[in-house]
């Protein structure tokens, strides 16, 4: 996510007609009505926090994908594709597909069979309260901060793109999200995410269609980019990754494969509760396994509406976009590329649809954050540490209040971010680095019977402290970039990759060594939690086309084909 | 999705939204047919065919997932 968006200069990019405003208003009315409708179904804890565990594979899969398809992602990565070319697609391909398939095939059975309500909940069952508490507190704290900085970034984008008042955007969107999530819990969040999925595709897909027509197809697009930017390679995903200095990202293939593919994406897609919560809401194990696999097919296609518009911008825009740091009056930044393309091709009506898609993306992201926060606070902090025994309705009530309180904290964070824009970069960075060691802890917990409670806790703590330490030390002394990220040429995204790799490695090493020196849990206590002592239902009698492993294989083949085509 | 609670499927709401938006966009495209907005490739009248696609898809979803009385 690119928080440089928040520093955009105030300058309205598009103007809305009455039909556009009607489309936006209809969206707000629709989500509120759906929230009120769903309130009657969210009465028990399982209903409110896990949507009754009755979502089909398709609903859970689209929701799982949409929870990550926020508007800042779209705007930021479209800007990155203008800046770095098709290299940005790695965050949608190797940075997502293997991890989503791994979650569906390998990890989901343990999450689902253990009947946990959250990722910290799994850690409690596997390692005990210490590791779970650490994970829950860091997740809850960072999630609510993220929600706030996203809210501010959204309001800033709305100010720049549409000329809306920043306070109006913050309060109207927050109150709407607060009302519908507090009403319908995860039901509302998931329904809204599925609506958002359709809005984003219908709102953004016209840009690549019309852009390719204008540019003369893919070959015409490549020729125009080469004409506009001679000597630069924007259309190959792997061939420039042999050396740090060969590509505009300052990236090496080891960072992409091991840092992004093996650690960051695995950590995010398999242990970030914001996305995993959607899959836990599936109605049965097969649906839970299929949900991320279904999501992976659409994830592979997301570059069509995110990366391709950036490339089309390189080919057809008459002006050259510039970095935020070099922005002068009258110029536009990389992050403006998606709104500029929207304004280029979309007139009244279609413009409203595109803007509604962005608004829906922001609000769905906010809803995802607060619903995940409410679950983790209620089930992983409040219940184990504050009030252990209470009726189910008490916890549901706590979840509703927590949603509202969480939103108000987010609003406070948004105003804090307004005063100190730089905290957004730190919050983003720290959040992603809590995730990397968590992946090591969860994976060892699922696959290694010998991992002990103390090993899990100390490994997670050491990995988290390593991530924070490396991040801080590189900020303080830039010379350390060459040590931790292997090259002084390594830029922000590259540094992230190696930081994650180090923190996950430290987490795994500490977990292993401490576990070997401490007493393991009895096997009987690991049933349903760990590979080798968990009976996983077989699917021998299921037709091939209904087997998750078959579709995971198809997704993997498509993924490989894409890498070869855009090599 | 609605086995336990008999909730109207989310696809029905998706259909309603697509149909409504599609109708508005088609109407807007027809209204500007003679005097298209100053966008690139406005001569292709994207609002008309894109909006029509949304109407067809939205209508399909509404019919397929309309709420039915449970027996």
Coordinates of C-alpha atoms in Angstrom, one line a residue:
Chain A
X1 CA 0.0 0.0 0.0
X2 CA 1.4 3.4 -0.9
X3 CA 0.8 5.9 1.8
X4 CA 2.5 8.6 -0.2
X5 CA -1.0 9.1 -1.5
X6 CA -1.7 11.1 1.6
X7 CA 0.8 13.8 0.6
X8 CA -1.0 14.6 -2.7
X9 CA -1.4 18.2 -3.3
X10 CA -4.9 19.6 -3.2
X11 CA -6.1 19.6 -6.8
X12 CA -9.3 18.2 -8.0
X13 CA -8.9 15.6 -10.7
X14 CA -12.4 14.8 -11.7
X15 CA -15.8 16.4 -11.6
X16 CA -19.0 14.5 -10.9
X17 CA -22.4 14.9 -12.6
X18 CA -25.8 14.4 -11.0
X19 CA -26.0 10.8 -12.2
X20 CA -22.6 10.1 -10.7
X21 CA -23.7 11.5 -7.3
X22 CA -26.9 9.4 -7.5
X23 CA -24.8 6.3 -8.0
X24 CA -22.7 7.1 -5.0
X25 CA -25.7 7.9 -2.8
X26 CA -27.4 4.6 -3.9
X27 CA -24.3 2.7 -2.7
X28 CA -24.5 4.3 0.8
X29 CA -28.2 3.6 1.1
X30 CA -27.8 0.0 -0.1
X31 CA -25.1 -0.9 2.4
X32 CA -27.0 0.6 5.3
X33 CA -30.2 -1.2 4.3
X34 CA -28.3 -4.5 4.0
X35 CA -26.7 -3.9 7.5
X36 CA -30.1 -3.4 9.1
X37 CA -31.4 -6.4 7.3
X38 CA -28.6 -8.6 8.5
X39 CA -28.8 -7.4 12.2
X40 CA -31.5 -10.0 12.9
X41 CA -29.2 -12.8 11.9
X42 CA -26.2 -11.7 14.0
X43 CA -27.4 -12.6 17.4
X44 CA -24.9 -15.3 18.7
X45 CA -21.2 -15.0 19.0
X46 CA -20.6 -17.4 16.1
X47 CA -23.0 -15.4 13.9
X48 CA -21.6 -12.0 14.8
X49 CA -17.9 -12.9 14.7
X50 CA -17.8 -15.7 12.1
X51 CA -20.9 -15.1 10.0
X52 CA -22.5 -18.3 11.4
X53 CA -19.8 -20.3 9.6
X54 CA -22.2 -20.8 6.7
X55 CA -20.5 -19.0 3.8
X56 CA -20.2 -20.9 0.5
X57 CA -16.7 -21.3 -1.0
X58 CA -17.5 -18.5 -3.6
X59 CA -18.7 -16.0 -1.0
X60 CA -15.8 -16.7 1.3
X61 CA -13.4 -16.7 -1.6
X62 CA -14.5 -13.4 -3.0
X63 CA -14.6 -11.8 0.4
X64 CA -11.1 -13.2 1.2
X65 CA -9.8 -11.5 -1.9
X66 CA -11.7 -8.3 -1.5
X67 CA -10.5 -7.8 2.1
X68 CA -7.1 -7.1 0.4
X69 CA -8.5 -5.3 -2.6
X70 CA -8.8 -1.9 -1.0
X71 CA -8.7 1.4 -2.9
X72 CA -5.4 2.4 -1.6
X73 CA -4.0 -0.9 -3.0
X74 CA -5.5 -0.1 -6.4
X75 CA -4.4 3.5 -6.5
X76 CA -1.0 2.8 -5.0
X77 CA -0.1 -0.2 -7.1
X78 CA -1.4 1.5 -10.3
X79 CA 1.0 4.3 -9.4
X80 CA 3.8 1.7 -8.8
X81 CA 3.2 0.1 -12.2
X82 CA 3.6 3.5 -13.8
X83 CA 6.8 3.9 -11.8
X84 CA 8.2 0.4 -12.0
X85 CA 6.3 -1.2 -14.9
X86 CA 5.1 -4.8 -14.8
X87 CA 7.5 -5.6 -11.9
X88 CA 4.6 -4.4 -9.7
X89 CA 2.6 -7.4 -10.8
X90 CA 4.8 -9.6 -8.7
X91 CA 2.8 -8.5 -5.6
X92 CA -0.2 -10.0 -7.3
X93 CA 1.4 -13.2 -8.6
X94 CA 4.4 -14.7 -6.8
X95 CA 3.5 -12.4 -3.9
X96 CA 0.0 -13.9 -3.5
X97 CA -0.8 -17.1 -5.5
X98 CA 1.6 -19.6 -3.9
X99 CA 0.6 -18.4 -0.5
X100 CA -3.1 -18.5 -1.2
X101 CA -2.8 -22.1 -2.5
X102 CA -0.7 -23.1 0.5
X103 CA -3.3 -21.7 2.8
X104 CA -6.1 -23.6 1.1
X105 CA -4.3 -26.9 0.8
X106 CA -1.9 -27.2 3.7
X107 CA -3.0 -24.8 6.5
X108 CA -6.7 -24.5 6.2
X109 CA -7.4 -28.0 7.5
X110 CA -5.7 -27.1 10.8
X111 CA -7.4 -23.8 11.2
X112 CA -10.8 -25.2 10.3
X113 CA -10.6 -28.6 12.2
X114 CA -9.4 -26.8 15.4
X115 CA -12.6 -24.7 15.2
X116 CA -10.7 -21.7 16.2
X117 CA -12.3 -18.3 15.8
X118 CA -9.1 -16.4 14.9
X119 CA -5.4 -16.8 14.3
X120 CA -4.4 -15.8 17.9
X121 CA -7.1 -18.3 18.9
X122 CA -5.2 -21.0 17.1
X123 CA -2.0 -19.9 18.8
X124 CA -3.7 -20.2 22.2
X125 CA -4.8 -23.8 21.4
X126 CA -1.3 -24.7 20.1
X127 CA 1.1 -22.7 22.3
X128 CA -1.0 -21.2 25.1
X129 CA -1.9 -17.8 26.3
X130 CA 1.5 -16.1 26.1
X131 CA 2.0 -16.4 22.4
X132 CA -1.7 -15.9 21.7
X133 CA -1.7 -12.7 23.9
X134 CA 1.3 -11.3 22.2
X135 CA -0.1 -11.9 18.8
X136 CA -3.6 -10.6 19.7
X137 CA -2.3 -7.4 21.3
X138 CA 0.1 -6.6 18.4
X139 CA -2.6 -7.5 15.8
X140 CA -5.4 -5.5 17.6
X141 CA -3.2 -2.5 18.1
X142 CA -1.8 -2.4 14.6
X143 CA -5.1 -3.2 13.0
X144 CA -6.9 -0.2 14.6
X145 CA -3.9 2.1 13.7
X146 CA -4.0 0.8 10.2
X147 CA -7.7 1.5 10.0
X148 CA -7.1 5.1 11.1
X149 CA -4.3 5.8 8.7
X150 CA -6.3 4.2 5.8
X151 CA -9.2 6.4 6.8
X152 CA -7.1 9.5 6.6
X153 CA -5.5 8.4 3.3
X154 CA -9.0 7.8 1.9
X155 CA -10.2 11.2 3.0
X156 CA -7.2 12.8 1.4
X157 CA -7.7 11.0 -1.9
X158 CA -11.3 12.0 -1.9
X159 CA -10.3 15.6 -1.3
X160 CA -7.8 15.5 -4.2
X161 CA -9.8 13.4 -6.7
X162 CA -13.3 14.8 -6.0
X163 CA -12.7 18.0 -4.0
X164 CA -14.6 16.6 -1.0
X165 CA -14.1 18.1 2.5
X166 CA -11.7 15.8 4.4
X167 CA -13.7 15.8 7.7
X168 CA -16.9 15.0 5.7
X169 CA -15.2 12.0 4.1
X170 CA -13.9 10.7 7.4
X171 CA -17.1 11.1 9.4
X172 CA -19.6 9.9 6.8
X173 CA -17.7 6.8 5.8
X174 CA -16.8 5.9 9.4
X175 CA -20.4 6.3 10.7
X176 CA -21.7 4.3 7.8
X177 CA -19.2 1.5 8.4
X178 CA -19.9 1.6 12.1
X179 CA -23.6 1.3 11.7
X180 CA -23.5 -1.6 9.3
X181 CA -20.7 -3.6 11.0
X182 CA -22.2 -3.1 14.5
X183 CA -25.5 -4.3 13.1
X184 CA -24.6 -7.4 11.1
X185 CA -21.0 -8.2 12.3
X186 CA -19.0 -10.3 9.9
X187 CA -22.2 -10.9 7.8
X188 CA -22.2 -7.2 6.9
X189 CA -18.5 -7.1 6.3
X190 CA -18.6 -10.1 4.0
X191 CA -21.7 -8.9 2.1
X192 CA -20.1 -5.5 1.6
X193 CA -16.9 -7.1 0.4
X194 CA -18.7 -9.2 -2.2
X195 CA -20.5 -6.1 -3.5
X196 CA -17.2 -4.2 -3.6
X197 CA -15.7 -7.0 -5.6
X198 CA -18.3 -6.5 -8.4
X199 CA -18.1 -2.7 -8.2
X200 CA -14.4 -2.7 -8.5
X201 CA -14.4 -5.0 -11.6
X202 CA -17.2 -3.1 -13.3
X203 CA -15.8 0.2 -12.3
X204 CA -12.3 -0.4 -13.4
X205 CA -12.3 -3.0 -16.2
X206 CA -13.3 -0.5 -18.9
X207 CA -9.9 1.3 -18.4
X208 CA -7.8 -1.5 -19.8
X209 CA -10.3 -2.4 -22.4
X210 CA -10.5 1.2 -23.8
X211 CA -6.8 1.8 -23.1
X212 CA -5.8 -1.2 -25.2
X213 CA -8.1 -0.1 -28.0
X214 CA -6.5 3.3 -27.9
X215 CA -2.9 2.0 -27.7
X216 CA -3.4 -0.6 -30.5
X217 CA -3.4 -3.8 -28.5
X218 CA -0.5 -5.2 -26.4
X219 CA 2.1 -4.8 -29.1
X220 CA 1.0 -1.2 -29.7
X221 CA 1.2 -0.6 -26.0
X222 CA 4.8 -1.9 -25.7
X223 CA 5.9 0.1 -28.8
X224 CA 4.4 3.3 -27.4
X225 CA 6.1 2.8 -24.0
X226 CA 9.4 2.2 -25.7
X227 CA 8.9 5.3 -27.8
X228 CA 8.0 7.4 -24.7
X229 CA 10.7 6.0 -22.4
X230 CA 13.6 4.8 -24.6
X231 CA 16.1 2.4 -23.0
X232 CA 13.8 1.5 -20.1
X233 CA 12.2 -1.9 -19.7
X234 CA 8.7 -1.7 -18.2
X235 CA 7.1 -4.8 -19.7
X236 CA 9.2 -7.7 -18.5
X237 CA 8.7 -9.2 -15.1
X238 CA 11.8 -11.4 -14.5
X239 CA 14.4 -10.7 -17.1
X240 CA 15.7 -7.5 -15.4
X241 CA 15.9 -9.0 -11.9
X242 CA 19.4 -10.5 -12.3
X243 CA 21.1 -7.4 -10.8
X244 CA 19.9 -4.7 -8.4
X245 CA 20.8 -1.9 -10.8
X246 CA 19.1 -3.4 -13.8
X247 CA 15.6 -2.3 -12.9
X248 CA 13.9 0.8 -11.5
X249 CA 12.9 -1.0 -8.3
X250 CA 16.5 -1.7 -7.2
X251 CA 15.3 -5.3 -6.8
X252 CA 17.0 -8.7 -7.1
X253 CA 15.2 -11.9 -7.9
X254 CA 16.2 -13.4 -4.5
X255 CA 14.3 -10.6 -2.7
X256 CA 11.2 -11.4 -4.9
X257 CA 11.3 -15.1 -4.5
X258 CA 12.5 -15.6 -0.9
X259 CA 11.5 -12.3 0.7
X260 CA 8.2 -11.6 -1.0
X261 CA 7.1 -15.1 -2.2
X262 CA 8.3 -17.2 0.7
X263 CA 7.9 -14.9 3.7
X264 CA 5.9 -11.7 3.3
X265 CA 3.2 -13.1 1.2
X266 CA 3.0 -16.4 3.1
X267 CA 2.8 -14.4 6.3
X268 CA 0.2 -12.1 5.1
X269 CA -2.1 -14.5 3.3
X270 CA -1.9 -17.3 5.8
X271 CA -1.7 -15.6 9.2
X272 CA -3.2 -12.1 8.8
X273 CA -6.5 -12.6 10.6
X274 CA -8.1 -9.9 8.5
X275 CA -8.1 -12.2 5.5
X276 CA -8.1 -15.6 7.2
X277 CA -11.3 -14.6 9.2
X278 CA -13.2 -14.7 5.9
X279 CA -12.2 -18.3 5.2
X280 CA -13.0 -19.4 8.7
X281 CA -16.6 -18.3 8.0
X282 CA -16.9 -21.1 5.3
X283 CA -19.6 -23.6 5.9
X284 CA -17.4 -26.7 5.7
X285 CA -13.8 -27.8 5.3
X286 CA -14.1 -28.3 1.5
X287 CA -15.5 -24.7 1.1
X288 CA -12.7 -23.4 3.4
X289 CA -10.1 -25.1 1.3
X290 CA -11.7 -23.9 -2.0
X291 CA -12.2 -20.3 -0.9
X292 CA -8.5 -19.2 -1.2
X293 CA -8.1 -21.2 -4.4
X294 CA -11.1 -19.4 -6.0
X295 CA -9.6 -16.2 -4.7
X296 CA -6.3 -17.0 -6.4
X297 CA -7.8 -17.2 -9.9
X298 CA -9.2 -13.7 -9.5
X299 CA -6.0 -12.5 -7.8
X300 CA -4.1 -13.5 -10.9
X301 CA -6.4 -11.3 -13.0
X302 CA -6.3 -8.2 -10.7
X303 CA -3.2 -6.8 -12.6
X304 CA -5.7 -6.3 -15.5
X305 CA -7.4 -3.5 -13.5
X306 CA -4.4 -2.3 -11.5
X307 CA -1.1 -2.9 -13.4
X308 CA -2.3 -2.5 -16.9
X309 CA -3.8 1.0 -16.3
X310 CA -0.4 2.1 -15.1
X311 CA 1.3 0.7 -18.2
X312 CA -1.4 2.3 -20.4
X313 CA -0.7 5.6 -18.6
X314 CA 3.0 5.2 -19.7
X315 CA 1.9 4.7 -23.2
X316 CA -0.9 7.3 -23.8
X317 CA -0.7 10.1 -21.2
X318 CA 0.7 13.2 -22.8
X319 CA 2.3 14.4 -19.6
X320 CA 5.0 12.6 -17.6
X321 CA 3.9 11.8 -14.0
X322 CA 6.4 12.5 -11.2
X323 CA 7.2 11.2 -7.7
X324 CA 5.4 12.8 -4.8
X325 CA 8.7 14.3 -3.6
X326 CA 9.2 16.2 -6.9
X327 CA 5.6 17.3 -7.4
X328 CA 5.2 20.9 -8.7
X329 CA 1.9 22.9 -9.1
X330 CA 0.1 21.7 -12.3
X331 CA 1.8 18.3 -12.3
X332 CA 0.4 14.9 -11.3
X333 CA 2.1 12.2 -9.3
X334 CA 2.4 8.5 -10.1
X335 CA -0.5 7.8 -7.7
X336 CA -2.8 9.9 -9.8
X337 CA -2.6 7.5 -12.7
X338 CA -5.7 5.6 -12.0
X339 CA -8.0 8.6 -11.5
X340 CA -6.4 10.2 -14.6
X341 CA -7.2 7.2 -16.6
X342 CA -10.7 7.1 -15.2
X343 CA -11.2 10.7 -16.2
X344 CA -9.7 10.0 -19.7
X345 CA -12.2 7.2 -20.6
X346 CA -15.2 7.6 -18.4
X347 CA -18.0 10.1 -18.8
X348 CA -21.0 10.7 -16.6
X349 CA -22.4 7.5 -15.1
X350 CA -19.2 5.4 -15.6
X351 CA -17.3 8.0 -13.6
X352 CA -19.8 7.6 -10.8
X353 CA -19.4 3.8 -10.9
X354 CA -15.6 4.1 -10.8
X355 CA -15.7 6.5 -7.8
X356 CA -18.2 4.3 -6.1
X357 CA -15.8 1.4 -6.6
X358 CA -13.1 3.4 -4.8
X359 CA -15.4 4.5 -2.0
X360 CA -16.6 0.9 -1.6
X361 CA -13.0 -0.3 -1.5
X362 CA -12.2 2.1 1.3
X363 CA -15.2 1.3 3.3
X364 CA -14.9 -2.5 2.9
X365 CA -11.3 -2.2 4.1
X366 CA -12.4 -0.2 7.1
X367 CA -15.1 -2.7 7.8
X368 CA -12.6 -5.6 7.5
X369 CA -10.3 -3.9 10.0
X370 CA -12.9 -3.2 12.6
X371 CA -14.6 -6.5 12.4
X372 CA -11.3 -8.3 12.8
X373 CA -10.4 -6.0 15.7
X374 CA -13.7 -6.7 17.4
X375 CA -13.2 -10.4 17.1
X376 CA -9.6 -10.4 18.4
X377 CA -10.3 -8.0 21.2
X378 CA -13.4 -9.9 22.4
X379 CA -12.2 -13.5 22.0
X380 CA -8.4 -13.2 22.4
X381 CA -8.0 -10.4 24.9
X382 CA -11.2 -9.7 26.8
X383 CA -12.4 -13.3 27.3
X384 CA -9.1 -15.0 28.3
X385 CA -7.6 -12.1 30.3
X386 CA -10.5 -9.9 31.6
X387 CA -13.8 -11.8 31.8
X388 CA -13.4 -15.5 31.4
X389 CA -17.0 -16.6 31.9
X390 CA -19.9 -14.7 30.6
X391 CA -23.0 -15.5 28.6
X392 CA -22.6 -15.6 24.8
X393 CA -24.8 -12.5 24.4
X394 CA -22.4 -10.5 26.6
X395 CA -19.5 -11.2 24.2
X396 CA -21.7 -10.3 21.2
X397 CA -22.6 -7.0 22.9
X398 CA -18.9 -6.5 23.6
X399 CA -18.2 -7.1 19.9
X400 CA -20.8 -4.4 18.9
X401 CA -19.4 -1.9 21.3
X402 CA -15.9 -2.8 20.3
X403 CA -16.8 -2.0 16.7
X404 CA -18.0 1.5 17.5
X405 CA -15.1 2.1 19.9
X406 CA -12.6 0.8 17.4
X407 CA -14.0 3.2 14.8
X408 CA -13.6 6.1 17.1
X409 CA -10.0 5.2 17.9
X410 CA -9.5 4.9 14.1
X411 CA -10.9 8.4 13.7
X412 CA -8.5 9.6 16.3
X413 CA -5.6 8.0 14.5
X414 CA -6.8 9.5 11.3
X415 CA -6.6 13.0 12.8
X416 CA -3.2 12.1 14.3
X417 CA -2.0 11.1 10.9
X418 CA -3.3 14.4 9.6
X419 CA -0.8 16.1 11.9
X420 CA 2.1 13.7 11.5
X421 CA 1.9 12.2 8.0
X422 CA 5.1 10.3 8.5
X423 CA 3.6 7.9 11.1
X424 CA 1.7 6.3 8.2
X425 CA 4.9 4.9 6.8
X426 CA 5.9 3.5 10.2
X427 CA 2.5 2.0 10.9
X428 CA 2.5 0.3 7.5
X429 CA 6.0 -1.0 7.9
X430 CA 5.6 -2.3 11.4
X431 CA 2.3 -4.0 10.6
X432 CA 3.8 -6.0 7.8
X433 CA 6.7 -7.0 10.0
X434 CA 4.5 -8.4 12.8
X435 CA 3.2 -10.7 10.1
X436 CA 6.5 -12.2 9.0
X437 CA 7.5 -13.8 12.3
X438 CA 3.9 -14.8 12.9
X439 CA 4.1 -17.0 9.8
X440 CA 7.1 -18.8 11.2
X441 CA 5.3 -19.4 14.5
X442 CA 2.1 -20.7 13.0
X443 CA 3.8 -22.9 10.4
X444 CA 6.0 -24.6 12.9
X445 CA 3.0 -25.0 15.2
X446 CA 1.1 -26.7 12.4
X447 CA 3.8 -28.9 11.0
X448 CA 6.2 -29.7 13.9
X449 CA 4.9 -31.6 16.9
X450 CA 8.1 -30.8 18.9
X451 CA 7.4 -27.0 19.0
X452 CA 6.7 -26.1 22.6
X453 CA 4.7 -23.2 24.2
X454 CA 7.8 -21.4 25.4
X455 CA 9.5 -21.9 22.0
X456 CA 6.5 -20.5 20.2
X457 CA 6.3 -17.5 22.4
X458 CA 10.0 -16.6 22.5
X459 CA 10.3 -17.2 18.8
X460 CA 7.5 -14.9 18.0
X461 CA 8.8 -12.3 20.4
X462 CA 12.4 -12.5 19.0
X463 CA 11.2 -12.3 15.4
X464 CA 9.0 -9.3 16.1
X465 CA 11.9 -7.5 17.9
X466 CA 14.2 -8.4 15.1
X467 CA 11.8 -6.8 12.6
X468 CA 11.5 -3.6 14.6
X469 CA 15.2 -3.5 15.3
X470 CA 16.3 -3.9 11.6
X471 CA 13.6 -1.4 10.5
X472 CA 14.8 1.2 13.0
X473 CA 18.5 0.6 12.5
X474 CA 18.2 1.1 8.7
X475 CA 16.3 4.3 9.3
X476 CA 18.9 5.6 11.7
X477 CA 22.0 4.5 9.7
X478 CA 21.5 4.1 5.9
X479 CA 24.8 2.2 5.6
X480 CA 23.1 -0.8 7.3
X481 CA 20.9 -1.2 4.2
X482 CA 23.9 -2.9 2.5
X483 CA 24.2 -5.3 5.5
X484 CA 20.6 -6.3 5.9
X485 CA 19.3 -5.9 2.4
X486 CA 22.5 -7.1 0.8
X487 CA 23.0 -4.1 -1.4
X488 CA 23.3 -0.3 -0.9
X489 CA 21.1 -0.1 -4.0
X490 CA 18.1 -1.7 -2.2
X491 CA 15.2 0.6 -2.0
X492 CA 12.1 0.7 0.2
X493 CA 10.3 -2.3 -1.1
X494 CA 13.5 -4.4 -1.4
X495 CA 14.4 -3.5 2.2
X496 CA 10.9 -4.7 3.3
X497 CA 11.6 -8.1 1.6
X498 CA 14.9 -8.7 3.4
X499 CA 13.6 -7.4 6.8
X500 CA 10.8 -9.9 6.6
X501 CA 13.2 -12.7 5.7
X502 CA 15.5 -11.9 8.6
X503 CA 12.7 -11.6 11.2
X504 CA 11.0 -14.9 10.1
X505 CA 14.4 -16.7 10.1
X506 CA 15.2 -15.5 13.6
X507 CA 11.7 -16.5 14.7
X508 CA 12.1 -20.0 13.3
X509 CA 15.6 -20.5 14.8
X510 CA 14.6 -19.3 18.3
X511 CA 11.5 -21.4 18.2
X512 CA 13.5 -24.5 17.2
X513 CA 16.3 -24.1 19.7
X514 CA 14.0 -23.2 22.6
X515 CA 11.6 -26.1 21.8
X516 CA 14.5 -28.6 21.7
X517 CA 15.5 -27.4 25.2
X518 CA 12.0 -27.6 26.7
X519 CA 9.4 -30.2 27.3
X520 CA 6.9 -30.7 24.4
X521 CA 3.1 -30.9 24.9
X522 CA 1.7 -34.4 25.1
X523 CA 0.5 -35.7 21.7
X524 CA -3.1 -36.0 23.0
X525 CA -3.2 -32.2 23.4
X526 CA -2.0 -31.6 19.8
X527 CA -4.8 -33.5 18.1
X528 CA -6.6 -31.3 15.6
X529 CA -3.8 -28.8 15.7
X530 CA -0.7 -30.4 14.2
X531 CA 0.2 -32.4 11.1
X532 CA 0.7 -36.1 11.9
X533 CA -1.7 -36.2 14.9
X534 CA -4.8 -34.7 13.1
X535 CA -7.1 -36.9 11.1
X536 CA -7.9 -34.9 7.9
X537 CA -11.0 -36.0 6.0
X538 CA -10.1 -37.9 2.8
X539 CA -11.7 -36.9 -0.5
X540 CA -11.3 -40.2 -2.4
X541 CA -14.9 -40.4 -3.5
X542 CA -15.2 -36.8 -4.6
X543 CA -15.3 -36.1 -8.4
X544 CA -12.1 -34.6 -9.7
X545 CA -13.7 -31.3 -10.6
X546 CA -14.8 -30.8 -7.0
X547 CA -11.4 -31.5 -5.4
X548 CA -9.5 -28.5 -4.1
X549 CA -6.2 -30.0 -5.0
X550 CA -7.2 -30.2 -8.7
X551 CA -8.1 -26.5 -8.8
X552 CA -5.0 -25.6 -6.9
X553 CA -3.0 -27.4 -9.6
X554 CA -4.9 -25.5 -12.4
X555 CA -4.2 -22.2 -10.6
X556 CA -0.5 -23.1 -10.2
X557 CA -0.2 -24.0 -14.0
X558 CA -1.8 -20.7 -14.9
X559 CA 0.5 -18.8 -12.6
X560 CA 3.5 -20.4 -14.2
X561 CA 2.2 -19.6 -17.7
X562 CA 1.8 -16.0 -16.8
X563 CA 5.4 -15.8 -15.5
X564 CA 6.7 -17.3 -18.8
X565 CA 4.5 -15.0 -21.0
X566 CA 5.7 -11.9 -19.2
X567 CA 9.2 -13.1 -18.5
Chain B
X1 CA -25.1 -19.6 2.4
X2 CA -28.6 -19.3 3.8
X3 CA -29.2 -22.8 5.0
X4 CA -29.2 -22.1 8.7
X5 CA -30.5 -18.5 8.8
X6 CA -32.5 -18.3 5.5
X7 CA -30.7 -15.1 4.6
X8 CA -31.3 -13.7 1.1
X9 CA -28.2 -14.7 -0.9
X10 CA -25.7 -11.9 -1.3
X11 CA -25.9 -12.5 -5.1
X12 CA -29.4 -11.2 -5.1
X13 CA -28.1 -7.9 -3.7
X14 CA -25.3 -7.9 -6.2
X15 CA -27.9 -8.3 -8.9
X16 CA -30.0 -5.4 -7.6
X17 CA -27.1 -3.1 -7.5
X18 CA -25.8 -4.1 -11.0
X19 CA -29.3 -3.7 -12.5
X20 CA -29.8 -0.3 -10.9
X21 CA -26.4 1.0 -11.9
X22 CA -26.5 -0.5 -15.3
X23 CA -29.9 1.1 -16.0
X24 CA -28.6 4.5 -14.8
X25 CA -25.5 4.2 -17.0
X26 CA -27.4 3.1 -20.1
X27 CA -29.8 6.0 -19.6
X28 CA -26.9 8.4 -19.2
X29 CA -25.2 6.9 -22.3
X30 CA -28.4 7.3 -24.4
X31 CA -28.9 10.9 -23.2
X32 CA -25.4 11.9 -24.3
X33 CA -25.5 9.9 -27.6
X34 CA -25.7 13.0 -29.8
X35 CA -23.4 15.1 -27.6
X36 CA -20.9 12.7 -26.0
X37 CA -18.6 14.0 -23.2
X38 CA -15.0 15.0 -24.0
X39 CA -13.5 11.7 -23.1
X40 CA -11.2 9.6 -25.3
X41 CA -13.0 7.0 -27.5
X42 CA -16.4 8.6 -26.6
X43 CA -17.5 7.6 -30.1
X44 CA -17.6 4.0 -28.9
X45 CA -20.5 4.9 -26.6
X46 CA -19.1 2.7 -23.8
X47 CA -21.8 3.6 -21.3
X48 CA -24.5 2.0 -23.5
X49 CA -22.8 -1.4 -24.0
X50 CA -21.1 -1.5 -20.6
X51 CA -24.3 -0.5 -18.8
X52 CA -26.3 -3.0 -20.9
X53 CA -23.9 -5.8 -19.8
X54 CA -24.5 -4.8 -16.2
X55 CA -28.3 -4.8 -16.7
X56 CA -28.2 -8.3 -18.2
X57 CA -25.9 -9.7 -15.6
X58 CA -27.8 -8.0 -12.7
X59 CA -31.1 -9.2 -14.1
X60 CA -29.7 -12.8 -14.3
X61 CA -28.5 -12.7 -10.7
X62 CA -31.9 -11.3 -9.5
X63 CA -33.8 -14.1 -11.3
X64 CA -31.5 -16.9 -10.3
X65 CA -31.2 -15.8 -6.6
X66 CA -34.6 -14.2 -5.9
X67 CA -35.9 -14.9 -2.4
X68 CA -38.3 -17.8 -2.4
X69 CA -40.8 -18.8 0.2
X70 CA -39.4 -21.8 2.2
X71 CA -41.7 -24.7 2.3

